Short mmCIF file of C-alpha atoms in Angstrom, two decimals:
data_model
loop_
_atom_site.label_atom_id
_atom_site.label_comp_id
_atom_site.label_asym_id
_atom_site.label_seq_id
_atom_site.Cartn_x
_atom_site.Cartn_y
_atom_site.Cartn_z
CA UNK A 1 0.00 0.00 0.00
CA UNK A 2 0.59 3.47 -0.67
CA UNK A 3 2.51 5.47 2.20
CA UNK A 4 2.27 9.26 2.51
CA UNK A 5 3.30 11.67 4.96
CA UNK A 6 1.22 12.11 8.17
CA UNK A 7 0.83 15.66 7.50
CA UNK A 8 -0.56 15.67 3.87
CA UNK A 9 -2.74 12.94 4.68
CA UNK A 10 -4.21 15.04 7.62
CA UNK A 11 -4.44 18.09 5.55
CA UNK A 12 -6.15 15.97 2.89
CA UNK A 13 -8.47 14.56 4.84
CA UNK A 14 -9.89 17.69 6.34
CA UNK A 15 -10.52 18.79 2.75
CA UNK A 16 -13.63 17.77 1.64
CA UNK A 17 -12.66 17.64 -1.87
CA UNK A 18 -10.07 15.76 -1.76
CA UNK A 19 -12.15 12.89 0.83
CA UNK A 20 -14.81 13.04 -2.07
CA UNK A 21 -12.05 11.51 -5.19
CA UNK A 22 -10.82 8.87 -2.37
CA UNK A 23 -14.44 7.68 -2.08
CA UNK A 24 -15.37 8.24 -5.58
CA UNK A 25 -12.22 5.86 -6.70
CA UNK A 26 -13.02 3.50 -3.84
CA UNK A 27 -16.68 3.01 -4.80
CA UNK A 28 -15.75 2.67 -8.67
CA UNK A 29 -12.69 0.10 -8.05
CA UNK A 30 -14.87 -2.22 -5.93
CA UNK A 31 -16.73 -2.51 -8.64
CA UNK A 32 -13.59 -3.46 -10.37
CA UNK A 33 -12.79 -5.96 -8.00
CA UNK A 34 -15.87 -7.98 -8.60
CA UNK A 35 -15.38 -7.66 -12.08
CA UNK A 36 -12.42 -8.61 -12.00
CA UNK A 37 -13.25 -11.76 -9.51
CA UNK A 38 -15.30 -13.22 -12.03
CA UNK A 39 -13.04 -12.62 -14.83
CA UNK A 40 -10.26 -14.78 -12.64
CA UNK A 41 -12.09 -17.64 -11.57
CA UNK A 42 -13.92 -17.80 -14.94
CA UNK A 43 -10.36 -17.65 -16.18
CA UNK A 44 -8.85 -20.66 -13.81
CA UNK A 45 -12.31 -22.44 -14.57
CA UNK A 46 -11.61 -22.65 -18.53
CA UNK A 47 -8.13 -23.29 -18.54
CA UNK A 48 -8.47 -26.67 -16.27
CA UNK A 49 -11.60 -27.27 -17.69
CA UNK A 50 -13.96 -26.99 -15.51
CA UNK A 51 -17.67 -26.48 -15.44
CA UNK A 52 -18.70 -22.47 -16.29
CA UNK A 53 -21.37 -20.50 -17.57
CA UNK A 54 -19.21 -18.78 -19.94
CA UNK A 55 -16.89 -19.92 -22.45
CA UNK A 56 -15.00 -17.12 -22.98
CA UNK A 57 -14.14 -14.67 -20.23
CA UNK A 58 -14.79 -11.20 -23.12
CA UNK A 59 -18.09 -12.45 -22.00
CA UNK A 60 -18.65 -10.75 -18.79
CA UNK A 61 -19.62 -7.32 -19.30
CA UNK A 62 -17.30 -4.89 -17.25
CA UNK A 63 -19.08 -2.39 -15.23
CA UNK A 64 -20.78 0.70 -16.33
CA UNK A 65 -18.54 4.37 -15.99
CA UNK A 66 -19.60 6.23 -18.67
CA UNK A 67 -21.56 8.52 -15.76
CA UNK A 68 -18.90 8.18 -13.21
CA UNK A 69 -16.68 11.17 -12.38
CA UNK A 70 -13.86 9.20 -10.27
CA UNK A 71 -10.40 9.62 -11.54
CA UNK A 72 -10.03 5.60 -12.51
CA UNK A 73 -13.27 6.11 -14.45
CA UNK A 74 -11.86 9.67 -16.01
CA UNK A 75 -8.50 7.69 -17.62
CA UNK A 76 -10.73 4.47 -18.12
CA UNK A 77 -13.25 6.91 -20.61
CA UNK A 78 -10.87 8.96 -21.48
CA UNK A 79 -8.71 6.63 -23.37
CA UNK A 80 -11.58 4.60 -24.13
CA UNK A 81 -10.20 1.30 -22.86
CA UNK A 82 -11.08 -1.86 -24.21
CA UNK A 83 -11.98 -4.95 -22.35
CA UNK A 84 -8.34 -6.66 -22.51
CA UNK A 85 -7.08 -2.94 -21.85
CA UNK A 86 -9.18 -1.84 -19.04
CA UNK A 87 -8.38 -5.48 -17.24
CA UNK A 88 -4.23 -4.67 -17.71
CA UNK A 89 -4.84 -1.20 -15.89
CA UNK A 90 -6.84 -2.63 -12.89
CA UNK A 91 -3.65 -5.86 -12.66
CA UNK A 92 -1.39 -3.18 -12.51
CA UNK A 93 -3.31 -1.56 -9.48
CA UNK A 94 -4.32 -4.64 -7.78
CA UNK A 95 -0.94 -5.49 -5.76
CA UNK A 96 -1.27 -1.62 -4.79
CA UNK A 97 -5.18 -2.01 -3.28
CA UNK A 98 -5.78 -5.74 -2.62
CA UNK A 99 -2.83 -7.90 -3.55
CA UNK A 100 -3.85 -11.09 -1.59
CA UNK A 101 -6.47 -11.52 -4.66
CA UNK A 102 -3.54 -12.23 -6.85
CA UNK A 103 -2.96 -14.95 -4.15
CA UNK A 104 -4.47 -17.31 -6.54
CA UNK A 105 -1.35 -17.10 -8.78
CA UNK A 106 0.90 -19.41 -6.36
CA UNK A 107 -0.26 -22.22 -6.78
CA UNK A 108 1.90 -25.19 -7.30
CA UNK A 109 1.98 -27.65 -10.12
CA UNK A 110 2.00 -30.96 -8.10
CA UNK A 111 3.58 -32.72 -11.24
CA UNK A 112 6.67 -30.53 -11.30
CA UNK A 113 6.49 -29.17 -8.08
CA UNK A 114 6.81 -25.79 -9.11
CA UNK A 115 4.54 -22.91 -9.87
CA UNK A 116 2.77 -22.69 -13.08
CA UNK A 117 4.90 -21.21 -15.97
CA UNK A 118 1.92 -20.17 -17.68
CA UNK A 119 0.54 -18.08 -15.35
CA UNK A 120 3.66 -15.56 -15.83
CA UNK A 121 4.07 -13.21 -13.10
CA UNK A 122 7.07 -12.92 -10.61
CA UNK A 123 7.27 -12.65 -6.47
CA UNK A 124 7.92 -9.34 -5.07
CA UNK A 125 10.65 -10.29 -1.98
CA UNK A 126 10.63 -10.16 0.69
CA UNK A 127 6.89 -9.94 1.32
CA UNK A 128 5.78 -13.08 -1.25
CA UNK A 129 3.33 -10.84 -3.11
CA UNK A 130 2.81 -11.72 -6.45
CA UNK A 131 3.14 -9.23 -9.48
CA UNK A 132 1.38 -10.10 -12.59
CA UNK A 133 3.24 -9.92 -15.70
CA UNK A 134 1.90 -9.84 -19.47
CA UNK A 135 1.73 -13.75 -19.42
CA UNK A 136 -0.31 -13.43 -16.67
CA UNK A 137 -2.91 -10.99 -18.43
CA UNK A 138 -2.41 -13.51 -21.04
CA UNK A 139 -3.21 -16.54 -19.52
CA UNK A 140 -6.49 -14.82 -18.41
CA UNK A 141 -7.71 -13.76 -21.69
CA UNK A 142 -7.59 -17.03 -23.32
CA UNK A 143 -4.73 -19.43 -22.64
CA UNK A 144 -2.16 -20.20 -24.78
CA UNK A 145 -4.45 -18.62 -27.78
CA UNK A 146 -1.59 -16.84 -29.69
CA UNK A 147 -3.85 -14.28 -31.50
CA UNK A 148 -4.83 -12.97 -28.41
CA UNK A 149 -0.47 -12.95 -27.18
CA UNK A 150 0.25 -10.71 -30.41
CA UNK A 151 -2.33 -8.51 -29.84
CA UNK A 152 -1.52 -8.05 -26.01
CA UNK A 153 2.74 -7.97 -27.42
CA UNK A 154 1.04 -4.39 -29.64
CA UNK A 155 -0.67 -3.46 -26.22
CA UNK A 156 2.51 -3.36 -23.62
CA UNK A 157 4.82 -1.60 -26.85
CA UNK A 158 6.46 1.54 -26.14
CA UNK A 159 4.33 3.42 -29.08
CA UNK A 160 1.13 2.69 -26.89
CA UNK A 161 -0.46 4.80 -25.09
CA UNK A 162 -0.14 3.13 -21.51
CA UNK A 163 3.71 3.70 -22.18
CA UNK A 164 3.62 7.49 -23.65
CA UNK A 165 1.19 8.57 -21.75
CA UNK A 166 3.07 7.26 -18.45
CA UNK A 167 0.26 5.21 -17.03
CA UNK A 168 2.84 1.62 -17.09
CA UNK A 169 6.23 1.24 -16.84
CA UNK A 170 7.04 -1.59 -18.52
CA UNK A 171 11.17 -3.34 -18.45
CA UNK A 172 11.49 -6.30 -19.52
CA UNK A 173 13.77 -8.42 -17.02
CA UNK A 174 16.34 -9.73 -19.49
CA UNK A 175 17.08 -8.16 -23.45
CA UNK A 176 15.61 -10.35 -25.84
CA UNK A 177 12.74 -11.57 -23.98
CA UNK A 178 9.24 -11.21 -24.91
CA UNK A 179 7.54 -7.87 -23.48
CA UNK A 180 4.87 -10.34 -21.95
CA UNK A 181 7.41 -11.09 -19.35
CA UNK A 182 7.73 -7.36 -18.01
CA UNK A 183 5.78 -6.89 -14.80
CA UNK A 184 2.71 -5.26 -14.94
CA UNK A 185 3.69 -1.96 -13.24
CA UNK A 186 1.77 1.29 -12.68
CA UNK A 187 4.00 4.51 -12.69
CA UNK A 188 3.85 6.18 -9.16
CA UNK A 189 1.87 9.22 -10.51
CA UNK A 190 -0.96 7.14 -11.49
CA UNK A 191 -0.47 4.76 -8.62
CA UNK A 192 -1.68 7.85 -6.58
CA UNK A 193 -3.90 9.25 -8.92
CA UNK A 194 -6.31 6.25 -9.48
CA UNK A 195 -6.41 5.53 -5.69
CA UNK A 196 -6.33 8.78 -3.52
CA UNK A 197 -7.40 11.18 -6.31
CA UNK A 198 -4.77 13.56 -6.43
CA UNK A 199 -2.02 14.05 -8.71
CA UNK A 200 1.58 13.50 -7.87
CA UNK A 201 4.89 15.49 -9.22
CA UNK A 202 7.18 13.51 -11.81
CA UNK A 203 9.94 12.34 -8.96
CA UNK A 204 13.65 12.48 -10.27
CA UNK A 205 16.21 10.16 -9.32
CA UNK A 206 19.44 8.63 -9.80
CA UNK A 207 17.88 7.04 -12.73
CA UNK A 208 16.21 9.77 -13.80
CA UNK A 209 19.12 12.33 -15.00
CA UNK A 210 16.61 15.19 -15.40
CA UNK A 211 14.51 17.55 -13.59
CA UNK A 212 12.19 20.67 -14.09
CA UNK A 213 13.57 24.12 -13.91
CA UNK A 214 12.27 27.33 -14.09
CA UNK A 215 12.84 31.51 -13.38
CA UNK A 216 11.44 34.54 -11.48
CA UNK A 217 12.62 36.29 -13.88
CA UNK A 218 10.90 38.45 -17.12
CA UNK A 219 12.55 38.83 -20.61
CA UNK A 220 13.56 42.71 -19.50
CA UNK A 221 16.32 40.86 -17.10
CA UNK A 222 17.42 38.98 -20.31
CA UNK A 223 20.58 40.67 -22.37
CA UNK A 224 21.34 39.56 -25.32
CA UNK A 225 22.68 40.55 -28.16
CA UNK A 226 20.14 41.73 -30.97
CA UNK A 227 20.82 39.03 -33.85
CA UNK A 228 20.97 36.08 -30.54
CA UNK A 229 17.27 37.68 -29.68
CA UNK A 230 15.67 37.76 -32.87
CA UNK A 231 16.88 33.97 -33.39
CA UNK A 232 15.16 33.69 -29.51
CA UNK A 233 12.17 34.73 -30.81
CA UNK A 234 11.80 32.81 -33.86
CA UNK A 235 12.04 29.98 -31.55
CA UNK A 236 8.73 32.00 -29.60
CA UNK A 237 6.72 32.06 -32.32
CA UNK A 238 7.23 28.49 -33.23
CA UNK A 239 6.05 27.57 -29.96
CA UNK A 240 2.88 30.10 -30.02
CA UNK A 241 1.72 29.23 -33.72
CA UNK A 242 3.90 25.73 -34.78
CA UNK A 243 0.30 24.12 -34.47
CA UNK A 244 -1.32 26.08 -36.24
CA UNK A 245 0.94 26.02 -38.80
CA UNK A 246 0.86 22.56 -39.08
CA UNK A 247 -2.47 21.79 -38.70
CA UNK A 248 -4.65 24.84 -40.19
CA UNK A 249 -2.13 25.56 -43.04
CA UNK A 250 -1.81 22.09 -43.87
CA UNK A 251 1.92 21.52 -43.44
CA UNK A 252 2.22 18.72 -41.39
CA UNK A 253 3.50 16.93 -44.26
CA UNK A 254 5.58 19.38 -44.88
CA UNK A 255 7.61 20.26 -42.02
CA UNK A 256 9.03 17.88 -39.24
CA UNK A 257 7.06 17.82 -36.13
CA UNK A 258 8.31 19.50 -33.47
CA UNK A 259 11.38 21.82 -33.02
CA UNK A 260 14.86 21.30 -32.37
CA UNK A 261 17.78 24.41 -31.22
CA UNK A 262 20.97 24.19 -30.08
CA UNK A 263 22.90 26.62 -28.08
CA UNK A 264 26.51 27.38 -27.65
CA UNK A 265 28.49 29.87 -26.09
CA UNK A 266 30.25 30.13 -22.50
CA UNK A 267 28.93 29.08 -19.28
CA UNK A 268 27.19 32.13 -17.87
CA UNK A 269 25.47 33.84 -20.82
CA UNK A 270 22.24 33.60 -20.50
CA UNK A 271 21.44 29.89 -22.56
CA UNK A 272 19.08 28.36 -19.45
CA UNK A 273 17.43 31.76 -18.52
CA UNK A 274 16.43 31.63 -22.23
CA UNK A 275 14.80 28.50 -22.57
CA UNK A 276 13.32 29.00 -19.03
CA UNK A 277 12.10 32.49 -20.34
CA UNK A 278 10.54 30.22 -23.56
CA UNK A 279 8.83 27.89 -21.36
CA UNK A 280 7.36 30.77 -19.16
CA UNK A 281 5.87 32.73 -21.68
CA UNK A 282 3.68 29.51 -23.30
CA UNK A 283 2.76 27.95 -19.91
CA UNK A 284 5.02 24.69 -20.21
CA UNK A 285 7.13 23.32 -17.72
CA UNK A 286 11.20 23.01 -18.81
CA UNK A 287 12.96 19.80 -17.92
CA UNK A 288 16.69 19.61 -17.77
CA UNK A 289 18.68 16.94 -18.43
CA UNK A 290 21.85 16.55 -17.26
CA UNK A 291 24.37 14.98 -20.62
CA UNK A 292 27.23 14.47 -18.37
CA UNK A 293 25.21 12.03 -16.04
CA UNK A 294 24.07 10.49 -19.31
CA UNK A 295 27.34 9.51 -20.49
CA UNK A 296 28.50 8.07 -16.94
CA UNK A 297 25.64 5.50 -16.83
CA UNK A 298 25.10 2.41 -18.49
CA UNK A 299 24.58 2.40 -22.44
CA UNK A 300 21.37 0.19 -21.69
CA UNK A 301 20.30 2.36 -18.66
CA UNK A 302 20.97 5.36 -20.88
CA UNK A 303 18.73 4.59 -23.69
CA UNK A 304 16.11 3.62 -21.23
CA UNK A 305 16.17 6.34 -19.43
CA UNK A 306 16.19 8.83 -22.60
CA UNK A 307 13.06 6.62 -24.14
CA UNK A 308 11.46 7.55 -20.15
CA UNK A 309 12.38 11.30 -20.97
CA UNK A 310 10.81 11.50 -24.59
CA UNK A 311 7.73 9.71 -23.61
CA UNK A 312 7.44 11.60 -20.46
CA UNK A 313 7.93 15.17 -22.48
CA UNK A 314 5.61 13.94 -24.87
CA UNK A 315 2.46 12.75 -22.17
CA UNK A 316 3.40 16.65 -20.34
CA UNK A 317 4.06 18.60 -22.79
CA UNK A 318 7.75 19.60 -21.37
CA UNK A 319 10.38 21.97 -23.25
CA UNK A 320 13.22 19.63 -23.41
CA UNK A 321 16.40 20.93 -22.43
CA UNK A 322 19.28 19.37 -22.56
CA UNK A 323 22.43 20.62 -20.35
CA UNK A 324 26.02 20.32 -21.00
CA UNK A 325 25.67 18.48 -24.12
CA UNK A 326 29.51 18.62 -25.01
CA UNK A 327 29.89 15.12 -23.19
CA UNK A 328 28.23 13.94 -26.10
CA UNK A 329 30.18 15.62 -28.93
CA UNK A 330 33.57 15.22 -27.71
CA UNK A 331 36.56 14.75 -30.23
CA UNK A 332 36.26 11.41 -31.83
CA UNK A 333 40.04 10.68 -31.95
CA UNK A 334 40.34 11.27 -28.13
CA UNK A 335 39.30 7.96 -26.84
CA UNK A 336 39.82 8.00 -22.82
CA UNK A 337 37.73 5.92 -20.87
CA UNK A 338 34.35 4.34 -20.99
CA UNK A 339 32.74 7.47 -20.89
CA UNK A 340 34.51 8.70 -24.42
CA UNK A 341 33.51 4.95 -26.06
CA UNK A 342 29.70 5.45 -25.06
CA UNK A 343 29.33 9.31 -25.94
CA UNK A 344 28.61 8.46 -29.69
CA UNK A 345 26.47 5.82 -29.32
CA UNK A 346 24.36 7.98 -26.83
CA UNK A 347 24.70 10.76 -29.27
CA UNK A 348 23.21 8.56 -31.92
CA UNK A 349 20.14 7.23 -29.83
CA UNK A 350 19.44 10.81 -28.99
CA UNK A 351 19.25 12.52 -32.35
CA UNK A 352 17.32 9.32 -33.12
CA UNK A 353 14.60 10.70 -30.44
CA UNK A 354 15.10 14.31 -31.40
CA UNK A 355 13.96 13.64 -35.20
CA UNK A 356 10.04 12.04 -34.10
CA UNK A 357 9.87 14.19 -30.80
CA UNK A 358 6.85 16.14 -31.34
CA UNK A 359 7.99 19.21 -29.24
CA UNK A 360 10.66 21.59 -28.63
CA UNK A 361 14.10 20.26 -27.76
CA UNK A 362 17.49 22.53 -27.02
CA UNK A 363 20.83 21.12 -26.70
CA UNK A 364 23.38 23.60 -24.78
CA UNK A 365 27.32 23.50 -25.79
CA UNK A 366 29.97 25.33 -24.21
CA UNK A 367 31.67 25.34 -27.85
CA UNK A 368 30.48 23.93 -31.36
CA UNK A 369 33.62 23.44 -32.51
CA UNK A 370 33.76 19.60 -32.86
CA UNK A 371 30.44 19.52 -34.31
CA UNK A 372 30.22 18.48 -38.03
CA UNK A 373 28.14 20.15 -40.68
CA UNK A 374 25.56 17.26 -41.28
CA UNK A 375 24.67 17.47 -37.38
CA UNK A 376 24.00 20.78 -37.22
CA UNK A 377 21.60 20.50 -40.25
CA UNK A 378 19.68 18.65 -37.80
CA UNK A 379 18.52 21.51 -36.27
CA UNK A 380 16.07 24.17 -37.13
CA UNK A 381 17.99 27.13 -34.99
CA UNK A 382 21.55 27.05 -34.10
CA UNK A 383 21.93 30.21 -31.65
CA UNK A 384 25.30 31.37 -30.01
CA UNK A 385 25.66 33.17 -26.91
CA UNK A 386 28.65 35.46 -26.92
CA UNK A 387 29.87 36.99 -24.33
CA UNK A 388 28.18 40.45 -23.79
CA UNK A 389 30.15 43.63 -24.48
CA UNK A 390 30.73 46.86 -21.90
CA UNK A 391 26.89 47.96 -22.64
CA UNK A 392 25.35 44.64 -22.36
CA UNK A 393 27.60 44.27 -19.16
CA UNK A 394 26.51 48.03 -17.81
CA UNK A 395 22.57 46.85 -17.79
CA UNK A 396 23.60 43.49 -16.53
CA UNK A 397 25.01 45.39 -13.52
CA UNK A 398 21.94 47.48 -13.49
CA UNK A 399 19.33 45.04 -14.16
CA UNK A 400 20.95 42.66 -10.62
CA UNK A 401 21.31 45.14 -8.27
CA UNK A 402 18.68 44.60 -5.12
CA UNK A 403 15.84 46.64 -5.56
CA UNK A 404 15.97 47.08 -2.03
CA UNK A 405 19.57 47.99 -1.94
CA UNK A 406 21.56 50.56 -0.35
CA UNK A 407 23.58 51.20 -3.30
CA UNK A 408 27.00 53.55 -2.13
CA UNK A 409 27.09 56.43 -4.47
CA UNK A 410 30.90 55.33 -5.07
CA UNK A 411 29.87 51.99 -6.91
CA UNK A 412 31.01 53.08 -10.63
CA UNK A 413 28.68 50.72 -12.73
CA UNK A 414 30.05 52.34 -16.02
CA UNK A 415 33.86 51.37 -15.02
CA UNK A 416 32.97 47.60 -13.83
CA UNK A 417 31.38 47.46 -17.45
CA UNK A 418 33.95 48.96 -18.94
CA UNK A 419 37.29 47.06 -16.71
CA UNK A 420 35.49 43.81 -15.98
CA UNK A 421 35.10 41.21 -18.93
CA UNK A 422 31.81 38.87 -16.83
CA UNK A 423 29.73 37.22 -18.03
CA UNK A 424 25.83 37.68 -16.70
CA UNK A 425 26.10 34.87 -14.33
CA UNK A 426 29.62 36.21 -13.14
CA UNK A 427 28.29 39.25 -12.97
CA UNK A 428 25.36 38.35 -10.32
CA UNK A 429 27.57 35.78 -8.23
CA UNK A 430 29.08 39.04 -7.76
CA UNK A 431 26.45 40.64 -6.89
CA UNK A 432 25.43 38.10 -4.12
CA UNK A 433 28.50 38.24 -2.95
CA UNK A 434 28.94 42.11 -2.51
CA UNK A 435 25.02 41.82 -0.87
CA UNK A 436 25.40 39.59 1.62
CA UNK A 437 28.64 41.43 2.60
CA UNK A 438 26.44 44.51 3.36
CA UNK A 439 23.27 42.42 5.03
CA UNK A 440 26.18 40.67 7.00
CA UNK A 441 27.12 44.93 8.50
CA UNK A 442 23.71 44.93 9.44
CA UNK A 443 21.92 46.24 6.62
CA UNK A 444 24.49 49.19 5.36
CA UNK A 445 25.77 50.00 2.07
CA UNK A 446 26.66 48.05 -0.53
CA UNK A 447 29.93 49.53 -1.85
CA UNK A 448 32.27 49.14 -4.19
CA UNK A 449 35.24 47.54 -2.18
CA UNK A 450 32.81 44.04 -1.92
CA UNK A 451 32.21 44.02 -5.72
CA UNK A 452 36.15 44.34 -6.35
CA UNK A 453 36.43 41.30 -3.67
CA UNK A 454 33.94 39.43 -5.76
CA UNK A 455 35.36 39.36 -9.10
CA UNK A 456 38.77 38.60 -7.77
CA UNK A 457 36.57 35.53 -6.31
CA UNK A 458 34.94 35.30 -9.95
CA UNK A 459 38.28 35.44 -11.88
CA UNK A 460 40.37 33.27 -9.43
CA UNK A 461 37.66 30.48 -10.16
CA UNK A 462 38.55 30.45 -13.41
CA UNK A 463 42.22 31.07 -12.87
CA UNK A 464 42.81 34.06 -14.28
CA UNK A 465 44.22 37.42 -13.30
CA UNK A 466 42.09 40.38 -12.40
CA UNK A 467 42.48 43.43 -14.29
CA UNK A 468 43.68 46.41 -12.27
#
């Protein structure tokens, strides 16, 4: 069963929305539970030939939720499940709300002494629960009928929608295998969804390089070049009118779906705030991923996880965003370690994704430089991020300054544009820096003997003398 903090289940329970899903999804998947009783001992009943009513378990009519407004009857309409579908969703929620039905499953075969093979499934240690597998939903439907195994093989494939749309998550145990032998899984978002109601964030982990990211910022903190933020908003109005384009000018055939961009220029110029700026002005959530963890992990893992990300974006609609993407195109003649030996073939599987990905995608680069011709062709925008010039730096200065600051008439914004090559990250890690100084005097001035102490902070990182 599901465990949630004390807290948020007290605060849920005092709300009476939230007490009204839990008893709408309780009511509807008891239902479910009879439904599916019937379908399981009809099941057992045919396959050892046994007395029934019914010869065919498509037979008994699920129940009724066209009227129902319970979550699990919402995605049950709203994908408009069919029998063989509908009874795959409520397996892959049973071990979560009444596993010892599933019980059933253990038996031994007394002539091998061993549990059936063709039920499928596998134990969940160390609790002895069982977990039903696509052989199991198999053996249910009809058997060893193979018509019935293809179609159900079509059912648990990655282009379906219980995959894209995040509902399963289906891994087959060993490479090779039939996908009828991946446990019957729900995601934990839908886990939560179909049984208290509510919906739960996307959770990123260790194997899950990525994560969303966003800004308190507005474009009037952004400074860019003009050419850089005319190429910016190109990218804009793709994102505003790309559909329409598509669909009510008729060039879907026409165009690729989606849009891909890459980025390029040095750390600290502004590529993140940009696509965070993008996602911000259409209402979609960025997610970062992280290339350098990419290339550390397993090539197997990897391509998982990056099929996880795609089909993720696509089900939520996420601006794709892909961080420190140099790992992947590293000189091809300097061959290292593991890491170097992977980076192409990860490089390979991702473009792969990036050319049917139905959104927006960005790669960042520190440098393009060992990027060939034909890759960047792959790419609708390719946008570079220079480093910004004395004016650019001047409204930098002017655009991070605390609002609330005590600014010392002796800080000479002009001259640290002028002296100080920063870029706009630099330039506000200084600006911390020289604020905290004055909150740590007790609230006086900010003046201009912190800000010289933070960019000889700044240029020491990168190991370079200050100018004087």
């Amino acid at each position: 069963m599901i465990q949630i903090p004390v807290q948020e289940f007290a605060a849920a329970t005092t709300t009476s929305f939230m007490t009204n899903e839990i008893e709408l999804n309780a009511r509807d998947l008891e239902q479910e539970l009879q439904w599916f009783s019937q379908v399981l001992d009809t099941g057992f009943s045919l396959y050892f030939q046994q007395e029934v009513e019914t010869k065919n378990v498509f037979d008994l009519t699920s129940p009724d939720l066209s009227g129902s407004t319970s979550r699990y009857a919402q995605v049950v309409n709203r994908f408009q499940m069919s029998f063989a579908e509908r009874l795959c969703l409520l397996m892959a929620l049973i071990p979560h709300i009444r596993p010892q039905i599933l019980d059933v499953f253990l038996t031994k075969n007394t002539l091998y002494d061993r549990r059936y093979t063709e039920f499928g499934g596998e134990i969940a240690h160390p609790a002895g629960n069982f977990i039903p597998t696509g052989e199991t939903l198999a053996f249910l439907l009809g058997g060893q009928d193979l018509k019935i195994r293809f179609t159900l093989g079509a059912m648990l494939d990655r282009d379906h929608f219980f995959t894209k749309s995040n509902i399963l998550q289906l891994e087959v145990p060993v490479a090779g295998h039939s996908v009828l032998k991946a446990p019957l899984r729900l995601s934990e978002e839908y886990s939560h969804y179909l049984t208290f109601g509510a919906t739960l964030p996307t959770r990123f982990g260790s194997d899950f390089p990525a994560h969303t990211i966003d800004t308190q910022q507005g474009w009037d903190d952004l400074v860019l070049d003009a050419y850089t933020m005319k190429e910016v908003r190109t990218i804009q109005d793709w994102m505003q009118h790309g559909q329409t384009l598509s669909k009510d000018w008729g060039m879907a055939n026409k165009v690729r779906p989606g849009y891909r961009a890459l980025f390029h220029g040095a750390p600290g110029t502004g590529k993140t705030m940009t696509v965070c700026l993008l996602g911000k002005s259409v209402g979609q959530e960025v997610c970062r991923v992280d290339c350098s963890l990419l290339v550390s992990g397993y090539i197997g893992e990897t391509e998982k996880n990056l099929s996880r990300i795609f089909d993720l974006a696509n089900y939520k609609n996420w601006i794709l965003y892909f961080d420190e993407a140099d790992a992947l195109f590293g000189r091809r003649s300097e061959v290292k370690d593991a890491g170097d030996r992977t980076a192409p073939a990860i490089l390979s599987f991702l473009l792969h994704c990036l050319e049917s990905f139905k959104g927006v995608a960005i790669l960042a680069l520190d440098t393009k430089d060992h990027i060939d011709q034909t890759l960047l062709r792959r790419f609708e925008s390719v946008l570079y991020f220079s480093m910004p010039g004395p004016e650019e730096r001047l409204q930098l200065w002017k655009n991070g300054l605390p609002a609330e600051a005590n600014v010392d008439p002796g800080i000479d914004l002009p001259e640290l544009a002028r002296r100080y090559e920063l870029t706009g990250g630099t330039i506000m890690n200084v600006i911390r820096y020289a604020s905290l100084q004055a909150i740590g005097r007790k609230g006086k001035k900010m003046i201009m003997s912190d800000i010289i102490q933070g960019v000889r902070q700044e240029y020491r990182k990168e190991g370079q003398p200050i100018n004087k």
